[in-house]
Short mmCIF file of C-alpha atoms in Angstrom, two decimals:
data_model
loop_
_atom_site.label_atom_id
_atom_site.label_comp_id
_atom_site.label_asym_id
_atom_site.label_seq_id
_atom_site.Cartn_x
_atom_site.Cartn_y
_atom_site.Cartn_z
CA MET N 972 283.10 24.60 62.56
CA ILE N 973 281.09 21.61 63.82
CA VAL N 974 283.01 18.35 63.66
CA ILE N 975 281.34 15.08 64.67
CA LYS N 976 283.50 11.96 64.71
CA ASN N 977 282.17 8.43 65.22
CA VAL N 978 279.49 9.60 67.60
CA SER N 979 277.02 7.05 68.96
CA LYS N 980 274.09 7.55 71.25
CA GLU N 981 271.90 5.07 73.02
CA PHE N 982 269.22 5.66 75.60
CA ARG N 983 269.00 3.21 78.46
CA LEU N 984 265.66 3.26 80.24
CA HIS N 985 266.20 1.78 83.67
CA HIS N 986 262.56 1.84 84.62
CA GLN N 987 261.21 0.31 81.49
CA GLY N 988 262.83 -3.09 81.73
CA GLY N 989 266.30 -1.61 81.23
CA SER N 990 265.61 -1.41 77.52
CA LYS N 991 268.23 0.14 75.29
CA ILE N 992 267.39 2.29 72.31
CA ASN N 993 270.12 2.83 69.76
CA VAL N 994 269.42 6.17 68.20
CA ILE N 995 272.60 7.08 66.39
CA LYS N 996 275.55 4.92 65.48
CA ASN N 997 278.88 6.09 64.11
CA CYS N 998 277.81 9.52 63.00
CA ASN N 999 280.46 11.43 61.07
CA LEU N 1000 279.63 14.93 59.99
CA GLU N 1001 281.42 18.18 59.37
CA ILE N 1002 279.77 21.52 58.85
CA LYS N 1003 281.90 24.37 57.61
CA LYS N 1004 281.60 28.10 58.09
CA GLY N 1005 278.86 29.63 55.99
CA GLU N 1006 277.30 26.26 55.28
CA CYS N 1007 273.66 25.37 55.95
CA VAL N 1008 272.93 21.67 56.39
CA ALA N 1009 269.51 20.08 56.86
CA LEU N 1010 268.89 16.93 58.83
CA THR N 1011 266.22 14.68 57.38
CA GLY N 1012 264.66 11.38 58.32
CA SER N 1013 261.35 10.21 59.65
CA SER N 1014 260.01 11.28 63.01
CA GLY N 1015 261.91 9.47 65.77
CA SER N 1016 265.00 8.88 63.66
CA GLY N 1017 267.18 11.02 65.90
CA LYS N 1018 267.33 14.45 64.27
CA SER N 1019 266.56 16.38 67.45
CA THR N 1020 268.77 14.03 69.44
CA LEU N 1021 271.73 14.89 67.22
CA ILE N 1022 271.04 18.63 67.55
CA ARG N 1023 270.73 18.33 71.32
CA MET N 1024 274.02 16.46 71.53
CA ILE N 1025 275.73 19.30 69.71
CA TYR N 1026 274.17 21.75 72.16
CA GLY N 1027 275.38 19.60 75.07
CA ASN N 1028 271.86 18.95 76.20
CA TYR N 1029 272.15 15.20 75.58
CA LEU N 1030 275.41 13.43 76.19
CA TYR N 1031 276.93 11.01 73.69
CA ASN N 1032 278.23 7.55 74.56
CA SER N 1033 281.25 7.42 72.25
CA GLY N 1034 283.10 9.45 69.68
CA GLN N 1035 283.76 13.18 69.79
CA ILE N 1036 281.97 16.42 69.02
CA SER N 1037 283.92 19.64 68.67
CA ILE N 1038 282.84 23.19 68.04
CA ASP N 1039 285.39 25.58 66.52
CA GLY N 1040 288.18 23.24 67.62
CA GLU N 1041 286.94 22.88 71.19
CA ILE N 1042 285.75 19.50 72.41
CA LEU N 1043 282.26 19.43 73.82
CA SER N 1044 281.95 16.85 76.58
CA PHE N 1045 279.54 16.15 79.41
CA LYS N 1046 282.59 15.82 81.63
CA THR N 1047 283.29 19.53 81.34
CA PRO N 1048 279.93 21.24 81.96
CA ARG N 1049 281.49 24.64 82.56
CA LYS N 1050 283.11 24.54 79.15
CA THR N 1051 279.75 23.65 77.64
CA ILE N 1052 278.18 26.67 79.33
CA GLU N 1053 280.98 28.84 77.95
CA LEU N 1054 280.58 27.41 74.43
CA ARG N 1055 276.83 28.03 74.58
CA ARG N 1056 277.36 31.60 75.66
CA SER N 1057 279.85 32.50 72.99
CA LYS N 1058 279.57 30.04 70.11
CA ILE N 1059 276.33 28.06 69.88
CA GLY N 1060 272.94 29.58 69.18
CA TYR N 1061 269.99 27.21 69.53
CA VAL N 1062 266.38 27.64 68.53
CA SER N 1063 264.44 24.79 70.10
CA GLN N 1064 260.97 23.66 69.11
CA PHE N 1065 259.46 25.34 72.11
CA LEU N 1066 260.42 28.38 74.11
CA ARG N 1067 261.21 27.66 77.72
CA VAL N 1068 259.68 30.70 79.36
CA ILE N 1069 260.98 32.13 82.56
CA PRO N 1070 257.98 33.42 84.50
CA ARG N 1071 257.84 37.20 84.92
CA VAL N 1072 260.76 37.98 82.61
CA LYS N 1073 259.77 40.46 79.88
CA THR N 1074 259.98 39.53 76.22
CA ILE N 1075 262.47 42.29 75.58
CA ASP N 1076 264.75 41.05 78.37
CA THR N 1077 264.41 37.45 77.24
CA VAL N 1078 265.77 38.41 73.83
CA LEU N 1079 268.39 40.78 75.25
CA GLU N 1080 269.95 38.20 77.56
CA PRO N 1081 272.36 36.61 75.03
CA LEU N 1082 273.74 40.07 74.21
CA LEU N 1083 274.28 41.01 77.84
CA LEU N 1084 276.02 37.66 78.47
CA ASN N 1085 278.36 38.54 75.63
CA LYS N 1086 279.17 41.93 77.11
CA ILE N 1087 277.27 43.95 74.56
CA GLY N 1088 276.07 47.00 76.46
CA TYR N 1089 272.43 47.55 77.39
CA LYS N 1090 271.95 50.63 75.20
CA LYS N 1091 273.40 49.09 72.08
CA GLY N 1092 271.68 45.78 72.83
CA ILE N 1093 268.21 47.17 73.30
CA ILE N 1094 268.30 48.90 69.89
CA LYS N 1095 269.19 45.57 68.27
CA VAL N 1096 266.46 43.75 70.18
CA LYS N 1097 263.76 46.24 69.17
CA LYS N 1098 264.79 45.99 65.54
CA MET N 1099 264.68 42.19 65.70
CA LEU N 1100 261.26 42.09 67.39
CA LYS N 1101 259.87 44.48 64.78
CA GLU N 1102 261.32 42.40 61.98
CA LEU N 1103 259.60 39.32 63.40
CA ASN N 1104 256.25 41.14 63.63
CA ILE N 1105 255.93 40.92 67.39
CA SER N 1106 253.65 43.79 68.21
CA GLN N 1107 255.13 46.49 70.38
CA ASN N 1108 252.53 46.21 73.14
CA LEU N 1109 253.84 42.71 73.90
CA TRP N 1110 257.46 43.70 74.43
CA GLU N 1111 257.09 44.55 78.09
CA LEU N 1112 255.14 41.35 78.85
CA SER N 1113 256.38 37.90 79.73
CA PRO N 1114 255.98 35.50 76.79
CA SER N 1115 254.30 32.93 79.06
CA THR N 1116 250.82 33.98 77.91
CA PHE N 1117 251.68 34.40 74.22
CA SER N 1118 250.31 32.23 71.43
CA GLY N 1119 252.43 29.36 70.10
CA GLY N 1120 253.53 31.31 67.05
CA GLU N 1121 254.43 34.39 69.09
CA GLN N 1122 256.45 32.32 71.55
CA GLN N 1123 258.25 30.65 68.69
CA ARG N 1124 259.15 34.04 67.20
CA VAL N 1125 260.49 35.22 70.57
CA ASN N 1126 262.54 32.04 70.61
CA ILE N 1127 263.85 32.78 67.11
CA ALA N 1128 264.67 36.36 68.06
CA ARG N 1129 266.69 35.06 71.01
CA GLY N 1130 268.59 32.62 68.80
CA PHE N 1131 269.41 35.11 66.05
CA ILE N 1132 270.08 38.23 68.13
CA PHE N 1133 273.74 37.42 68.70
CA ASP N 1134 276.08 36.45 65.86
CA TYR N 1135 276.97 32.99 67.07
CA PRO N 1136 279.44 31.13 64.82
CA VAL N 1137 277.21 28.03 65.10
CA LEU N 1138 273.43 28.00 64.88
CA LEU N 1139 271.23 24.98 65.59
CA LEU N 1140 267.62 25.17 64.42
CA ASP N 1141 265.01 22.62 65.47
CA GLU N 1142 262.01 23.26 63.22
CA PRO N 1143 262.14 27.04 63.57
CA THR N 1144 259.23 27.62 61.19
CA ALA N 1145 256.91 24.86 62.42
CA SER N 1146 254.21 27.01 64.00
CA LEU N 1147 254.51 30.10 61.82
CA ASP N 1148 252.27 31.53 59.10
CA ASN N 1149 253.66 32.18 55.62
CA LYS N 1150 254.51 35.81 56.20
CA ASN N 1151 256.57 35.06 59.30
CA ARG N 1152 258.05 31.99 57.72
CA ASP N 1153 259.49 34.23 55.00
CA VAL N 1154 260.93 36.56 57.62
CA VAL N 1155 262.71 33.64 59.26
CA LEU N 1156 264.00 32.43 55.91
CA SER N 1157 265.51 35.81 55.18
CA LEU N 1158 267.05 35.85 58.68
CA ILE N 1159 268.66 32.48 57.99
CA LYS N 1160 270.00 33.71 54.64
CA LYS N 1161 271.46 36.82 56.25
CA THR N 1162 273.05 34.73 58.98
CA LYS N 1163 274.60 32.41 56.41
CA LYS N 1164 276.31 35.38 54.79
CA LYS N 1165 277.95 36.16 58.13
CA ASN N 1166 279.80 32.83 57.79
CA THR N 1167 277.72 31.06 60.40
CA ALA N 1168 277.62 27.26 60.31
CA ILE N 1169 273.95 26.28 60.39
CA LEU N 1170 272.51 22.86 61.15
CA GLY N 1171 268.76 22.56 61.12
CA ILE N 1172 265.65 20.45 60.94
CA PHE N 1173 263.13 21.76 58.41
CA HIS N 1174 260.11 19.66 57.53
CA ASP N 1175 259.20 21.83 54.58
CA GLN N 1176 261.00 20.59 51.48
CA GLU N 1177 260.75 23.97 49.77
CA ILE N 1178 262.58 25.62 52.64
CA ARG N 1179 265.33 23.06 52.45
CA LYS N 1180 265.71 23.68 48.72
CA GLU N 1181 265.81 27.40 49.22
CA ILE N 1182 268.39 27.70 51.98
CA CYS N 1183 270.26 24.43 52.50
CA ASP N 1184 273.47 23.38 50.79
CA ARG N 1185 273.18 19.71 51.75
CA GLU N 1186 270.81 17.23 53.31
CA ILE N 1187 271.85 14.47 55.71
CA ASP N 1188 269.54 11.54 56.35
CA VAL N 1189 269.78 10.70 60.04
CA SER N 1190 267.92 7.40 59.64
CA LEU N 1191 271.01 6.09 57.83
CA MET N 1192 273.17 6.60 60.94
CA LYS N 1193 272.22 3.28 62.44
CA MET Y 913 291.50 28.43 89.99
CA ASN Y 914 288.60 30.63 90.98
CA ASN Y 915 286.98 28.08 93.27
CA ILE Y 916 285.22 29.74 96.15
CA LEU Y 917 284.57 26.34 97.72
CA SER Y 918 286.35 23.00 97.23
CA VAL Y 919 284.86 19.97 98.94
CA LYS Y 920 286.83 16.71 99.14
CA SER Y 921 285.59 13.35 100.44
CA LEU Y 922 283.18 14.91 102.89
CA THR Y 923 281.58 12.30 105.14
CA LYS Y 924 279.09 12.72 107.96
CA THR Y 925 277.43 9.91 109.85
CA TYR Y 926 274.80 9.92 112.58
CA GLY Y 927 275.89 6.86 114.57
CA HIS Y 928 275.45 4.00 112.15
CA GLN Y 929 273.28 6.08 109.88
CA ILE Y 930 275.03 7.67 106.91
CA GLY Y 931 274.28 11.37 106.50
CA CYS Y 932 276.43 11.93 103.47
CA ASN Y 933 279.28 9.83 102.20
CA ASP Y 934 282.44 10.78 100.31
CA ILE Y 935 281.13 13.93 98.62
CA SER Y 936 283.52 15.95 96.45
CA PHE Y 937 282.85 18.97 94.25
CA ASP Y 938 284.06 22.48 93.43
CA LEU Y 939 282.01 25.64 93.32
CA HIS Y 940 283.28 28.47 91.14
CA GLU Y 941 282.70 32.12 91.90
CA GLY Y 942 279.42 33.22 90.36
CA GLU Y 943 278.26 29.65 89.89
CA VAL Y 944 274.99 28.15 91.09
CA ILE Y 945 274.94 24.46 92.00
CA GLY Y 946 271.67 22.66 92.64
CA VAL Y 947 271.54 19.63 94.93
CA VAL Y 948 268.50 17.44 94.33
CA GLY Y 949 267.26 14.16 95.75
CA GLU Y 950 264.38 12.76 97.78
CA SER Y 951 263.98 13.55 101.47
CA GLY Y 952 266.54 11.66 103.49
CA SER Y 953 269.06 11.60 100.66
CA GLY Y 954 271.50 13.70 102.67
CA LYS Y 955 271.18 17.01 100.85
CA SER Y 956 270.36 19.10 103.92
CA THR Y 957 273.08 17.31 105.91
CA LEU Y 958 275.54 18.27 103.19
CA LEU Y 959 274.42 21.89 103.31
CA SER Y 960 274.67 22.06 107.10
CA CYS Y 961 278.17 20.56 107.01
CA LEU Y 962 279.31 23.11 104.44
CA ALA Y 963 277.94 26.02 106.45
CA GLY Y 964 279.60 24.71 109.60
CA ARG Y 965 276.30 24.03 111.35
CA LEU Y 966 277.21 20.34 111.65
CA LYS Y 967 280.56 18.84 112.54
CA VAL Y 968 282.12 16.89 109.70
CA ASP Y 969 283.49 13.37 110.39
CA LYS Y 970 285.94 13.17 107.52
CA GLY Y 971 287.03 15.19 104.53
CA SER Y 972 287.99 18.74 103.70
CA ILE Y 973 286.12 21.95 102.84
CA LYS Y 974 288.29 24.75 101.52
CA PHE Y 975 286.82 28.24 101.31
CA LYS Y 976 288.43 31.18 99.53
CA SER Y 977 288.09 34.28 101.68
CA ARG Y 978 287.84 37.87 100.42
CA THR Y 979 291.61 38.18 100.76
CA ASP Y 980 292.15 35.12 98.53
CA VAL Y 981 293.30 32.95 101.43
CA LYS Y 982 292.17 29.32 101.38
CA GLU Y 983 290.69 28.47 104.74
CA GLU Y 984 290.02 24.90 105.84
CA LEU Y 985 286.51 25.18 107.23
CA THR Y 986 286.70 21.97 109.22
CA GLU Y 987 289.53 23.50 111.26
CA ILE Y 988 288.51 27.14 111.79
CA THR Y 989 287.55 28.47 115.22
CA GLU Y 990 283.95 29.06 116.23
CA VAL Y 991 284.64 32.81 116.40
CA ARG Y 992 285.88 32.84 112.81
CA ARG Y 993 282.94 30.69 111.67
CA ARG Y 994 280.47 33.09 113.24
CA TYR Y 995 282.23 36.03 111.63
CA LEU Y 996 282.15 34.40 108.19
CA SER Y 997 278.51 33.43 108.58
CA ARG Y 998 277.65 37.08 109.26
CA THR Y 999 279.77 38.61 106.51
CA ASP Y 1000 280.67 36.21 103.74
CA TRP Y 1001 277.89 33.65 103.88
CA ALA Y 1002 274.15 33.60 103.95
CA PHE Y 1003 271.88 30.74 104.90
CA VAL Y 1004 268.33 30.84 103.60
CA HIS Y 1005 266.16 28.39 105.53
CA GLN Y 1006 263.15 26.56 104.18
CA ASN Y 1007 261.08 27.90 107.03
CA PRO Y 1008 261.59 31.68 107.25
CA ARG Y 1009 260.81 31.48 110.97
CA ASP Y 1010 264.17 29.70 111.40
CA GLY Y 1011 266.00 32.54 109.73
CA LEU Y 1012 264.11 35.56 111.10
CA ARG Y 1013 263.57 37.08 114.50
CA MET Y 1014 259.84 37.03 114.70
CA ASP Y 1015 259.55 39.49 117.58
CA ILE Y 1016 261.45 42.41 116.06
CA SER Y 1017 260.42 44.65 113.18
CA ALA Y 1018 261.12 43.93 109.51
CA GLY Y 1019 263.59 46.82 109.46
CA GLY Y 1020 265.32 45.45 112.55
CA ASN Y 1021 265.56 42.05 110.95
CA ILE Y 1022 267.14 43.42 107.80
CA THR Y 1023 269.75 45.53 109.57
CA GLU Y 1024 270.69 43.15 112.39
CA ARG Y 1025 273.77 41.85 110.56
CA LEU Y 1026 274.99 45.37 109.89
CA MET Y 1027 274.54 46.30 113.55
CA ALA Y 1028 276.41 43.16 114.60
CA LEU Y 1029 279.28 44.42 112.44
CA GLY Y 1030 279.28 47.73 114.33
CA GLN Y 1031 277.14 50.05 112.20
CA ARG Y 1032 275.24 52.44 114.43
CA ASN Y 1033 274.05 55.33 112.23
CA TYR Y 1034 270.28 55.01 112.53
CA SER Y 1035 269.27 56.95 109.44
CA SER Y 1036 271.75 55.13 107.22
CA LEU Y 1037 270.58 51.77 108.57
CA ARG Y 1038 266.96 52.73 107.99
CA SER Y 1039 267.56 53.84 104.42
CA LYS Y 1040 269.41 50.58 103.71
CA ALA Y 1041 266.47 48.66 105.18
CA LEU Y 1042 264.01 50.58 102.99
CA ASN Y 1043 266.16 49.95 99.94
CA TRP Y 1044 266.24 46.19 100.58
CA LEU Y 1045 262.53 46.03 101.31
CA SER Y 1046 261.78 47.47 97.90
CA LYS Y 1047 264.39 45.19 96.28
CA VAL Y 1048 262.51 42.16 97.61
CA GLU Y 1049 259.18 43.76 96.70
CA ILE Y 1050 257.81 44.31 100.18
CA SER Y 1051 255.96 47.59 100.64
CA THR Y 1052 258.23 50.01 102.50
CA GLU Y 1053 255.30 50.97 104.71
CA ARG Y 1054 255.71 47.64 106.44
CA ILE Y 1055 259.20 48.45 107.77
CA ASP Y 1056 258.06 48.76 111.39
CA ASP Y 1057 255.80 45.70 111.38
CA ASN Y 1058 256.86 42.41 112.88
CA PRO Y 1059 257.27 39.47 110.50
CA THR Y 1060 254.49 37.65 112.39
CA THR Y 1061 252.09 39.89 110.46
CA PHE Y 1062 253.63 38.92 107.08
CA SER Y 1063 252.48 36.18 104.73
CA GLY Y 1064 254.76 33.17 104.15
CA GLY Y 1065 256.03 34.52 100.85
CA MET Y 1066 256.78 37.93 102.37
CA GLN Y 1067 258.59 36.29 105.28
CA GLN Y 1068 260.71 34.34 102.84
CA ARG Y 1069 261.60 37.52 100.93
CA LEU Y 1070 262.37 39.28 104.19
CA GLN Y 1071 264.70 36.45 105.13
CA ILE Y 1072 266.50 36.90 101.81
CA ALA Y 1073 266.87 40.66 102.37
CA ARG Y 1074 268.17 40.06 105.89
CA ASN Y 1075 270.75 37.62 104.55
CA LEU Y 1076 271.95 39.58 101.57
CA ILE Y 1077 272.44 43.01 103.11
CA THR Y 1078 276.09 42.36 103.98
CA GLU Y 1079 276.71 41.32 100.36
CA PRO Y 1080 277.77 37.78 101.19
CA ARG Y 1081 279.67 35.89 98.52
CA LEU Y 1082 278.39 32.41 99.22
CA ILE Y 1083 274.73 31.59 99.74
CA PHE Y 1084 273.36 28.34 101.11
CA MET Y 1085 269.69 27.80 100.34
CA ASP Y 1086 267.64 25.00 101.84
CA GLU Y 1087 264.37 24.56 99.92
CA PRO Y 1088 263.84 28.33 99.58
CA THR Y 1089 260.52 27.89 97.78
CA GLY Y 1090 259.19 24.98 99.84
CA GLY Y 1091 255.77 25.60 101.31
CA LEU Y 1092 254.99 28.59 99.08
CA ASP Y 1093 252.17 28.61 96.56
CA VAL Y 1094 253.23 28.59 92.92
CA SER Y 1095 252.54 32.24 92.10
CA VAL Y 1096 254.63 33.31 95.09
CA GLN Y 1097 257.29 30.79 94.09
CA ALA Y 1098 257.56 32.34 90.62
CA LYS Y 1099 258.02 35.79 92.15
CA LEU Y 1100 260.65 34.53 94.58
CA LEU Y 1101 262.52 32.63 91.87
CA ASP Y 1102 262.58 35.66 89.61
CA LEU Y 1103 263.91 37.71 92.50
CA LEU Y 1104 266.59 35.15 93.38
CA ARG Y 1105 267.61 34.89 89.76
CA LYS Y 1106 268.03 38.65 89.42
CA ILE Y 1107 269.98 38.94 92.66
CA VAL Y 1108 272.24 35.97 91.92
CA ILE Y 1109 273.11 37.21 88.42
CA GLY Y 1110 273.27 40.88 89.43
CA LEU Y 1111 275.63 40.38 92.37
CA ASN Y 1112 277.59 37.47 90.83
CA LEU Y 1113 276.89 35.32 93.89
CA SER Y 1114 277.99 31.74 94.38
CA VAL Y 1115 275.09 29.59 95.49
CA ILE Y 1116 274.42 26.06 96.67
CA ILE Y 1117 270.71 25.42 96.50
CA VAL Y 1118 269.15 22.30 97.97
CA THR Y 1119 265.69 21.46 96.73
CA HIS Y 1120 263.50 18.64 95.53
CA ASP Y 1121 261.81 20.95 93.02
CA LEU Y 1122 263.35 20.28 89.60
CA GLY Y 1123 261.72 23.40 88.15
CA VAL Y 1124 263.62 25.54 90.64
CA VAL Y 1125 267.00 24.12 89.69
CA ARG Y 1126 266.27 24.32 85.99
CA LEU Y 1127 265.72 28.01 86.42
CA LEU Y 1128 268.55 28.81 88.81
CA ALA Y 1129 271.31 26.21 88.71
CA ASP Y 1130 274.23 25.96 86.27
CA ARG Y 1131 275.17 22.50 87.44
CA LEU Y 1132 273.37 19.76 89.29
CA ILE Y 1133 274.32 17.20 91.91
CA VAL Y 1134 271.89 14.30 92.34
CA MET Y 1135 272.00 12.56 95.73
CA LYS Y 1136 270.56 9.30 96.95
CA SER Y 1137 271.15 7.59 100.30
CA GLY Y 1138 273.91 10.03 101.20
CA GLU Y 1139 275.87 9.57 97.98
CA VAL Y 1140 276.25 11.53 94.76
CA VAL Y 1141 274.81 9.40 91.96
CA GLU Y 1142 275.02 11.86 89.08
CA THR Y 1143 276.44 15.31 88.32
CA GLY Y 1144 276.49 17.52 85.26
CA LEU Y 1145 275.10 20.48 83.41
CA THR Y 1146 271.59 21.13 84.75
CA ASP Y 1147 269.60 20.74 81.55
CA GLN Y 1148 271.68 17.74 80.46
CA VAL Y 1149 271.00 15.91 83.73
CA LEU Y 1150 267.30 16.76 83.55
CA ASP Y 1151 266.81 16.08 79.83
CA ASP Y 1152 269.11 13.08 79.46
CA PRO Y 1153 269.44 11.53 82.94
CA GLN Y 1154 271.80 8.55 83.07
CA HIS Y 1155 271.45 7.09 86.54
CA GLU Y 1156 268.49 4.92 87.42
CA TYR Y 1157 267.52 7.14 90.31
CA THR Y 1158 267.74 10.39 88.30
CA GLN Y 1159 265.53 8.86 85.61
CA LEU Y 1160 262.97 7.99 88.27
CA LEU Y 1161 263.18 11.51 89.71
CA VAL Y 1162 262.75 13.23 86.35
CA SER Y 1163 259.98 10.93 85.12
CA SER Y 1164 258.02 11.38 88.35
CA VAL Y 1165 257.39 15.07 87.72
CA LEU Y 1166 253.86 15.77 86.60
CA GLN Y 1167 253.61 17.40 83.18
CA PHE Y 1168 250.87 19.85 82.48
#
């Protein structure tokens, strides 16, 4: 589902003496349907960079990334938008809030973009928000004033609401208490059963043991 | 292809001074392109050339009309240009005073384009004006007031209503949130976002506010000294800028 071939990434900082930072060199990785793979490595080793490259948020300097047989390239931004709409779900570390947009609409958006009707969609969204213990009096509010954990759960709801074939998770449980952490774990397990290819960063070793099939050490991709 | 606008090698100079040089891009239907760069980088010149407000020196601008005919905008007559700018296009100015008639009522401002197209039924015009006032969140009681009595944010929303009433397909925006305080900006951005998505509009938005393009634009064009230095998916350009100038632009934004 996700195929990464000989991908390298370096950052060139023009305003800091033109310094070059090699983050990833010759990465080869394949993640199949229904597989959950964890990225490991110390902080700064390039885990989030790799995830962002697969989401098309960072571009790569050489090699090739493809999603479900379609090449993801910075040269074809419209294709990336289309792949994100239909194939790639992404839960980032932080929710990027759009001011004034209600929680319920924030979570509903991926469904509407995929032509799932409002009526059907809203039922799904309500179920998801309940499952993630987001109290009902928050649904009509914009998440901009929510606590970190609440924002993160809205973010998770948005990532899991549509059955994307590929799901990228960047520390989805980082700011959650144990109860909500368990909810997210069960969501991930359910998603795996739907044959989704999952690539994630999980700092908690127990979580990795519980849900992941393999671990890949990013610090070795140098 | 479903390009509503195709720009090839567009060049505009002011004497020896370069306005914009060799600009090429396509705009799809329903797509929002952001043009960013410092003042003097040629972004407003580009916008004015596209909307036919400035004469182009070199290059081609092809526009797909409602009847699917490709029109070369650098060669159309002034009559045709005026017609298109009333029906198919909208131009949202940074300063709402440039886009409004300050001495006629809000309702008159909103319906002027419709009247120019021959609509005369007063009650239908008035109900359309009321409808658009509420769409842009201006109290309908203000329909008979002149825009001089409106705040800057209200004037800007009135300008948007006035422009969108003929359901144009292509919108040019020049710093639509410039000069507004942040709470009013958020309201305006939310409104623009809803309208753009709801009506499947094609938009070219010129701004130096990176937050605005992150929210509204699908793709980004970065300009410096009249030239395009970087293009790409909006969040990719902002999160992983490649060109020296884009890196400077992105790193100069204050974080809070």
